[in-house]
GROMACS .gro file of C-alpha atoms in nm:
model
  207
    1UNK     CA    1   4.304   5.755   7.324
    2UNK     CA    2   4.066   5.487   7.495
    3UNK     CA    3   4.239   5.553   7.848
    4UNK     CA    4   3.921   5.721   8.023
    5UNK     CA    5   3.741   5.431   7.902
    6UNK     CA    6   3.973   5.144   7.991
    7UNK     CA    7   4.013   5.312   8.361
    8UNK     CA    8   3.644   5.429   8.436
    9UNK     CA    9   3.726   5.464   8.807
   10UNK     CA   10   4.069   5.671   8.787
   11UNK     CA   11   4.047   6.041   8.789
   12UNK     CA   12   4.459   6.083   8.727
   13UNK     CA   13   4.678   5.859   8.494
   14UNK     CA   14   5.066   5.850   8.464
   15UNK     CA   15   5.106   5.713   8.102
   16UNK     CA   16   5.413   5.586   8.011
   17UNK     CA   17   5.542   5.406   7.651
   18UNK     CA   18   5.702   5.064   7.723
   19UNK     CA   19   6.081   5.202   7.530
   20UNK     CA   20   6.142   5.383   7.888
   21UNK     CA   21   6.370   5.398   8.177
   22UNK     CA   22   6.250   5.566   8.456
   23UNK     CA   23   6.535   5.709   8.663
   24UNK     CA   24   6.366   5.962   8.932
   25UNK     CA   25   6.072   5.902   9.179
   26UNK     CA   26   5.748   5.948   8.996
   27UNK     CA   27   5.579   6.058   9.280
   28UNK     CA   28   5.699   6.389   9.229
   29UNK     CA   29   5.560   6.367   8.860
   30UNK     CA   30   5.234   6.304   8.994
   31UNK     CA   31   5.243   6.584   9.275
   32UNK     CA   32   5.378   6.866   9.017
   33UNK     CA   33   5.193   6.724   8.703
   34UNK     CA   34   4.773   6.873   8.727
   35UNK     CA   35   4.780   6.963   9.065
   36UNK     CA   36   4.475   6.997   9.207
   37UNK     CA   37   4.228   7.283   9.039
   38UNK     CA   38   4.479   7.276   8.741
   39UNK     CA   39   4.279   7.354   8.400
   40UNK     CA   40   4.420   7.156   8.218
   41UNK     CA   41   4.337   6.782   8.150
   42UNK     CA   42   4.711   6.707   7.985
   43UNK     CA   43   5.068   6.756   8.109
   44UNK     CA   44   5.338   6.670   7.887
   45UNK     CA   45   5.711   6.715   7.780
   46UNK     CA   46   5.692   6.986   7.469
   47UNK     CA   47   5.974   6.903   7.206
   48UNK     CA   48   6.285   7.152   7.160
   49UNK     CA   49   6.569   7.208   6.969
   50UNK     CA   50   6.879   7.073   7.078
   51UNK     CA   51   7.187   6.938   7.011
   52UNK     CA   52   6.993   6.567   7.116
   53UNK     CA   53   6.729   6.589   6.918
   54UNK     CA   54   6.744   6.505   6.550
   55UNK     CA   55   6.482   6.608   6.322
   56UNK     CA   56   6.168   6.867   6.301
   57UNK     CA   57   6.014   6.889   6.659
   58UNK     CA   58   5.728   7.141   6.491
   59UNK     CA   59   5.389   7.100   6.390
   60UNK     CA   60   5.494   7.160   6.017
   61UNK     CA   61   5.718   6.830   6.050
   62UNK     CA   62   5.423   6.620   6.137
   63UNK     CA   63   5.130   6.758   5.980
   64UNK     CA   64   4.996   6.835   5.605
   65UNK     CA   65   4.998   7.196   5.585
   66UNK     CA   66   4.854   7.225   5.206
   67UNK     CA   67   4.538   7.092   5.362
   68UNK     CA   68   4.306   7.400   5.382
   69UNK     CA   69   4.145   7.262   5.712
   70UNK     CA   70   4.515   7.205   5.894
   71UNK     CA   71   4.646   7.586   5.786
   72UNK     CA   72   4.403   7.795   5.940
   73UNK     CA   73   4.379   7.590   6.262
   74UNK     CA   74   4.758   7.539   6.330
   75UNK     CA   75   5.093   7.698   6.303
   76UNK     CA   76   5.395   7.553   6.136
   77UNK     CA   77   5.625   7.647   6.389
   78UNK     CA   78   5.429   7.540   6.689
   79UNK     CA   79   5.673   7.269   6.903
   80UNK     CA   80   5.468   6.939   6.940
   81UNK     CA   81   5.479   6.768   7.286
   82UNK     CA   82   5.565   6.362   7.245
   83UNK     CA   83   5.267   6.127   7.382
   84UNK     CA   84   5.485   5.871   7.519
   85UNK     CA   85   5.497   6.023   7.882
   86UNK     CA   86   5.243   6.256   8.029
   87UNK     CA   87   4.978   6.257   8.301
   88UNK     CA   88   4.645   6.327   8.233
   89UNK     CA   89   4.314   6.425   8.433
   90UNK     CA   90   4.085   6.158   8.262
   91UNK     CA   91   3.802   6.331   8.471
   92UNK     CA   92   3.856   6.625   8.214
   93UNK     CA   93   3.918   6.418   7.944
   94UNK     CA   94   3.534   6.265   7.990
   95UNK     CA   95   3.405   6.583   8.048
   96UNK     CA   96   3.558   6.720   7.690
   97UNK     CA   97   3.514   6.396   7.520
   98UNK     CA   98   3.818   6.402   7.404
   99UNK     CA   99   3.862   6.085   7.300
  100UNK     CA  100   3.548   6.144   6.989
  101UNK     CA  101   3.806   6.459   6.860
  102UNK     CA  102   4.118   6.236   6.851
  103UNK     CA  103   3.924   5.983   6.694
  104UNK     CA  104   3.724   6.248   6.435
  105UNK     CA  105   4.110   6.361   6.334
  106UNK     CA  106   4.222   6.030   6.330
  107UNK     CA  107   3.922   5.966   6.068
  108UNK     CA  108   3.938   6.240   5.828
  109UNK     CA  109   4.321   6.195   5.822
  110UNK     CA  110   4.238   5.837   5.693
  111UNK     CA  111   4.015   6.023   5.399
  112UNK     CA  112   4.291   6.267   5.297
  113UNK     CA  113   4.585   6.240   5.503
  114UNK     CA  114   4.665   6.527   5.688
  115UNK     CA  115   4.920   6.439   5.929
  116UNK     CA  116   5.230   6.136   5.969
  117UNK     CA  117   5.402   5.999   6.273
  118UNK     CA  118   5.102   5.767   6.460
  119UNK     CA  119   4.907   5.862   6.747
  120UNK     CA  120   5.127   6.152   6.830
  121UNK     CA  121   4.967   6.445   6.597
  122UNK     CA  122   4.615   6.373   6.709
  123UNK     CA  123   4.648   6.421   7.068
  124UNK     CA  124   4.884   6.720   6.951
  125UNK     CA  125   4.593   6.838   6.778
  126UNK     CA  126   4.325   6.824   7.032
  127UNK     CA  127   4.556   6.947   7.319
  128UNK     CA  128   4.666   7.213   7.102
  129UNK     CA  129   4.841   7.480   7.318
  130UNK     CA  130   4.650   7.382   7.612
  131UNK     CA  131   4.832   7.121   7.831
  132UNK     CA  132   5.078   7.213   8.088
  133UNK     CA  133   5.420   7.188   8.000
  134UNK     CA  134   5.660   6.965   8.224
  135UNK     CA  135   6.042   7.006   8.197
  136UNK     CA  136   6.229   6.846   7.966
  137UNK     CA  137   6.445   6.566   8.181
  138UNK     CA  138   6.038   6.374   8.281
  139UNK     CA  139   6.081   6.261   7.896
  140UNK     CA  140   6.423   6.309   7.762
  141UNK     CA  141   6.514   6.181   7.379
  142UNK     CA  142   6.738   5.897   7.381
  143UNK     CA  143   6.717   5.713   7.056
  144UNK     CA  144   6.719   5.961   6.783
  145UNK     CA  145   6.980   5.912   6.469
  146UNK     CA  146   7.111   6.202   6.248
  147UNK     CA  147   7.463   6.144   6.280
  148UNK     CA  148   7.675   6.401   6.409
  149UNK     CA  149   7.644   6.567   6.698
  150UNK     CA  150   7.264   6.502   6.717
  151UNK     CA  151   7.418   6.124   6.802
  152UNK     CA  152   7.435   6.043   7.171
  153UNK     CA  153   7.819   5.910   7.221
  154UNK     CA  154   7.888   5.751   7.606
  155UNK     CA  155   8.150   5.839   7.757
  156UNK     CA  156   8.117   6.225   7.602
  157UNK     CA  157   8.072   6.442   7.886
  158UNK     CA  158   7.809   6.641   7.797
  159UNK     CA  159   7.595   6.339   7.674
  160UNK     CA  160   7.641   6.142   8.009
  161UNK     CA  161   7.517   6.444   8.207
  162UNK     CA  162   7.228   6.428   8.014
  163UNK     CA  163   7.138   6.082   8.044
  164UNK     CA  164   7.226   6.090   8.412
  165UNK     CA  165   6.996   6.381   8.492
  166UNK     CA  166   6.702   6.263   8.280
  167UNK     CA  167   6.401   6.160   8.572
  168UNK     CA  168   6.247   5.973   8.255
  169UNK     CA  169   6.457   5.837   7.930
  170UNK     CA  170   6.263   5.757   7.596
  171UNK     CA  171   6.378   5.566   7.291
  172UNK     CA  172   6.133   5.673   7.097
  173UNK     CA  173   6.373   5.736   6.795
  174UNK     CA  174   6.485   5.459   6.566
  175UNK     CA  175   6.777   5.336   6.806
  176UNK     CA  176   6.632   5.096   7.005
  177UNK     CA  177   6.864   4.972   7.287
  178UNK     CA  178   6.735   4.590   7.292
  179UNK     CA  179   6.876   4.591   6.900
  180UNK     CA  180   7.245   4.500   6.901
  181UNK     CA  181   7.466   4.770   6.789
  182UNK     CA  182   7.208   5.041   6.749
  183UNK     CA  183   7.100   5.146   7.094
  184UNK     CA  184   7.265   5.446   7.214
  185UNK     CA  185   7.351   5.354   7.593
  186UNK     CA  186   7.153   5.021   7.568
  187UNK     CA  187   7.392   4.950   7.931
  188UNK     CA  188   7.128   5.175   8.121
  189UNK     CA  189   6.821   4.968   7.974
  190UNK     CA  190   6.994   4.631   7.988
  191UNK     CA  191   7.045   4.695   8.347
  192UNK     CA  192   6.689   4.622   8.424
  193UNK     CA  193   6.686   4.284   8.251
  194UNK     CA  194   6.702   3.997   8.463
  195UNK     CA  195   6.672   3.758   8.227
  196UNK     CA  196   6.804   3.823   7.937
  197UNK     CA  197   6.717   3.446   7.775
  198UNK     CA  198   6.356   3.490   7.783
  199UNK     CA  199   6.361   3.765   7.561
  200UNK     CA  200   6.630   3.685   7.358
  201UNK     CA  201   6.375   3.525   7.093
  202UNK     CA  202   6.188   3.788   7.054
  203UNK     CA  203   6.473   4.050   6.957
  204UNK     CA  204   6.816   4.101   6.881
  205UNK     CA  205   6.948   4.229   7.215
  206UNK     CA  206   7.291   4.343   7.301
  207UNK     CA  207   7.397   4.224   7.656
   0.00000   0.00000   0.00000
């Protein structure tokens, strides 16, 4: 929320959540994300249904909708976007202060809880149908459980195409990869650890 703030002298952010494994250049993330005169200050991956993606990727799965106040400003079945990858314009941001409305939501949902699930329904609720949508493979779902076919299995075709196409993978499920034997394809983020001992304190990793 604080990023205009923290960066007073950057005009265009790439954020990224540290459970990710970037597979593509980001450069073109950056050139297609808010080009220039773009009106929006937000770009983000909205959430669909698919066969990789356990759970309720609506608004009605993360927020309170018997709260008067939440009902007549949003709609159940609007698709959220996740805030652990997107670019934003933090020139826009300033301009809206849109840091004060996440923090006003954040605020009243501490009086009378409105919404679940973190940081990700405020910024949902201030960017509400105004960011620009990015395809799906700059933030694909890796670590969501379910069972069944909404479980990533390697070696399945169609689930190794889409890990091998994603630009950007997220874990931002409950399967983390650094936790032994719950990690779905923990190989592709263990690949990037050079030193496994280091860390090995801190977690339960499967190398």
């Amino acid at each position: 929320f604080e990023l205009p703030s923290l960066l007073p002298n950057v005009s265009k952010v790439i954020y990224l959540d540290p459970d990710v494994v970037v597979q593509a250049d980001v450069e073109e993330l950056w050139e297609t994300a808010l080009p220039h005169g773009s009106k929006f200050a937000l770009a983000a991956v909205q959430r669909r249904r698919s066969s990789h993606w356990f759970g309720n990727p609506t608004f009605k799965g993360m927020l309170n909708f018997k709260d008067p106040q939440i009902a007549q400003l949003f709609a159940p079945d609007e698709l959220y976007f996740n805030a652990g990858v997107f670019v934003a314009n933090l020139d826009k941001w300033r301009e809206l202060d849109l840091s004060t409305r996440m923090v006003r939501w954040l605020s009243i949902n501490a009086e009378r809880n409105i919404y679940q699930f973190g940081s990700q329904p405020p910024m949902n609720m201030v960017f509400y149908r105004d960011y620009q949508k990015l395809p799906d493979e700059w933030n694909r779902p890796m670590g969501t459980s379910g069972g069944g076919d909404a479980e990533l299995k390697e070696g399945r075709t169609n689930d190794d195409l889409y890990v091998q196409s994603g630009k950007i993978l997220h874990w931002s499920g409950n399967r983390k990869p650094w936790v032994k034997g719950q990690g779905r394809y923990s190989k592709v983020w263990h690949r990037y650890i050079h030193d496994a001992e280091k860390i090995r304190q801190y977690t339960t990793i499967n190398v």
